[in-house]
Amino acid sequence: MTEQQYGLEMTKLYLFLAALLGGSGVILGAFGAHGLRGRVAENLLEAYKTGVLYQMLHALALLGVVLLMQHWGERTALVVTGALFTIGVLLFSGSLYGLTFGGPRWLGPVTPLGGLAMIGGWAALCVAALKLGE
């Protein structure tokens, strides 16, 4: 696979993931607003809402990565950014969803790992910005 083909495949993957995370975020948000109210404790509902918010924000951020890849071309820092955003959503939001539905307590320590992955994604985006024009 050529570098150009690899870049196109990564762009397509991240566009798919942005759409998947965005669409499922809307579904999960609606479910939380209409299906969970009064059925789970208020603190769990707030945690669930936080998971949805971070999922949606990072779905949009991942879409931004796709646009940057289209404009700047595939760059390692952008690929890393997209991977860390995706992993961060899965760990952060996923653990909050699991805790809301009575998942095991070990999910609690997973949440900050997801947050660290998201922060790492933003740091990788900083690196991509600093390398612009090289």
GROMACS .gro file of C-alpha atoms in nm:
model
  134
    1MET     CA    1   0.000   0.000   0.000
    2THR     CA    2   0.138   0.339  -0.095
    3GLU     CA    3   0.159   0.627   0.151
    4GLN     CA    4  -0.121   0.804  -0.037
    5GLN     CA    5  -0.346   0.495  -0.017
    6TYR     CA    6  -0.267   0.457   0.354
    7GLY     CA    7  -0.359   0.821   0.413
    8LEU     CA    8  -0.689   0.778   0.229
    9GLU     CA    9  -0.770   0.464   0.431
   10MET     CA   10  -0.699   0.643   0.760
   11THR     CA   11  -0.909   0.940   0.650
   12LYS     CA   12  -1.198   0.708   0.559
   13LEU     CA   13  -1.164   0.520   0.890
   14TYR     CA   14  -1.168   0.838   1.096
   15LEU     CA   15  -1.460   0.980   0.899
   16PHE     CA   16  -1.652   0.656   0.963
   17LEU     CA   17  -1.564   0.666   1.334
   18ALA     CA   18  -1.663   1.035   1.362
   19ALA     CA   19  -2.000   0.955   1.205
   20LEU     CA   20  -2.046   0.646   1.423
   21LEU     CA   21  -1.955   0.829   1.745
   22GLY     CA   22  -2.169   1.129   1.651
   23GLY     CA   23  -2.475   0.929   1.553
   24SER     CA   24  -2.455   0.696   1.850
   25GLY     CA   25  -2.398   0.998   2.076
   26VAL     CA   26  -2.728   1.147   1.963
   27ILE     CA   27  -2.903   0.814   2.024
   28LEU     CA   28  -2.742   0.773   2.367
   29GLY     CA   29  -2.822   1.132   2.459
   30ALA     CA   30  -3.187   1.089   2.365
   31PHE     CA   31  -3.204   0.762   2.555
   32GLY     CA   32  -3.054   0.926   2.861
   33ALA     CA   33  -3.296   1.218   2.846
   34HIS     CA   34  -3.607   1.008   2.790
   35GLY     CA   35  -3.531   0.658   2.910
   36LEU     CA   36  -3.309   0.698   3.214
   37ARG     CA   37  -3.465   0.989   3.402
   38GLY     CA   38  -3.622   0.852   3.717
   39ARG     CA   39  -3.471   0.507   3.660
   40VAL     CA   40  -3.113   0.570   3.772
   41ALA     CA   41  -2.972   0.781   4.052
   42GLU     CA   42  -2.919   1.148   3.968
   43ASN     CA   43  -2.539   1.122   4.010
   44LEU     CA   44  -2.532   0.833   3.761
   45LEU     CA   45  -2.748   1.028   3.518
   46GLU     CA   46  -2.504   1.320   3.542
   47ALA     CA   47  -2.210   1.086   3.476
   48TYR     CA   48  -2.398   0.943   3.177
   49LYS     CA   49  -2.459   1.295   3.042
   50THR     CA   50  -2.088   1.372   3.081
   51GLY     CA   51  -2.007   1.061   2.880
   52VAL     CA   52  -2.242   1.169   2.603
   53LEU     CA   53  -2.103   1.524   2.602
   54TYR     CA   54  -1.742   1.408   2.573
   55GLN     CA   55  -1.837   1.155   2.308
   56MET     CA   56  -2.005   1.422   2.096
   57LEU     CA   57  -1.725   1.673   2.141
   58HIS     CA   58  -1.465   1.419   2.036
   59ALA     CA   59  -1.675   1.298   1.744
   60LEU     CA   60  -1.661   1.657   1.617
   61ALA     CA   61  -1.291   1.679   1.698
   62LEU     CA   62  -1.232   1.358   1.502
   63LEU     CA   63  -1.421   1.513   1.210
   64GLY     CA   64  -1.180   1.805   1.240
   65VAL     CA   65  -0.888   1.561   1.220
   66VAL     CA   66  -1.038   1.422   0.899
   67LEU     CA   67  -1.058   1.771   0.750
   68LEU     CA   68  -0.700   1.845   0.852
   69MET     CA   69  -0.584   1.518   0.694
   70GLN     CA   70  -0.761   1.616   0.374
   71HIS     CA   71  -0.596   1.958   0.380
   72TRP     CA   72  -0.246   1.876   0.512
   73GLY     CA   73  -0.226   1.515   0.407
   74GLU     CA   74  -0.184   1.218   0.634
   75ARG     CA   75   0.066   1.302   0.906
   76THR     CA   76   0.173   1.077   1.188
   77ALA     CA   77   0.067   1.328   1.454
   78LEU     CA   78  -0.283   1.348   1.303
   79VAL     CA   79  -0.313   0.969   1.288
   80VAL     CA   80  -0.210   0.952   1.654
   81THR     CA   81  -0.457   1.229   1.739
   82GLY     CA   82  -0.745   1.039   1.584
   83ALA     CA   83  -0.647   0.713   1.750
   84LEU     CA   84  -0.620   0.875   2.094
   85PHE     CA   85  -0.953   1.055   2.056
   86THR     CA   86  -1.121   0.727   1.962
   87ILE     CA   87  -0.959   0.530   2.243
   88GLY     CA   88  -1.040   0.810   2.484
   89VAL     CA   89  -1.410   0.804   2.397
   90LEU     CA   90  -1.426   0.427   2.426
   91LEU     CA   91  -1.259   0.427   2.769
   92PHE     CA   92  -1.398   0.750   2.914
   93SER     CA   93  -1.755   0.752   2.786
   94GLY     CA   94  -1.780   0.374   2.771
   95SER     CA   95  -1.684   0.336   3.136
   96LEU     CA   96  -1.935   0.601   3.240
   97TYR     CA   97  -2.210   0.425   3.045
   98GLY     CA   98  -2.113   0.095   3.203
   99LEU     CA   99  -2.119   0.241   3.554
  100THR     CA  100  -2.459   0.394   3.488
  101PHE     CA  101  -2.599   0.051   3.404
  102GLY     CA  102  -2.451  -0.117   3.711
  103GLY     CA  103  -2.126  -0.238   3.558
  104PRO     CA  104  -1.839  -0.360   3.774
  105ARG     CA  105  -1.664  -0.115   4.004
  106TRP     CA  106  -1.333  -0.160   3.820
  107LEU     CA  107  -1.480   0.060   3.545
  108GLY     CA  108  -1.435   0.361   3.776
  109PRO     CA  109  -1.055   0.373   3.736
  110VAL     CA  110  -1.091   0.327   3.359
  111THR     CA  111  -1.260   0.666   3.321
  112PRO     CA  112  -0.949   0.876   3.393
  113LEU     CA  113  -0.747   0.659   3.154
  114GLY     CA  114  -0.990   0.761   2.883
  115GLY     CA  115  -0.948   1.122   2.986
  116LEU     CA  116  -0.572   1.087   2.961
  117ALA     CA  117  -0.609   0.942   2.611
  118MET     CA  118  -0.822   1.241   2.511
  119ILE     CA  119  -0.566   1.482   2.655
  120GLY     CA  120  -0.297   1.291   2.466
  121GLY     CA  121  -0.498   1.339   2.149
  122TRP     CA  122  -0.507   1.713   2.201
  123ALA     CA  123  -0.132   1.710   2.273
  124ALA     CA  124  -0.072   1.517   1.950
  125LEU     CA  125  -0.277   1.780   1.767
  126CYS     CA  126  -0.046   2.045   1.915
  127VAL     CA  127   0.249   1.852   1.775
  128ALA     CA  128   0.077   1.837   1.434
  129ALA     CA  129   0.029   2.215   1.445
  130LEU     CA  130   0.392   2.277   1.539
  131LYS     CA  131   0.509   2.058   1.250
  132LEU     CA  132   0.292   2.237   0.996
  133GLY     CA  133   0.502   2.357   0.711
  134GLU     CA  134   0.790   2.116   0.771
   0.00000   0.00000   0.00000
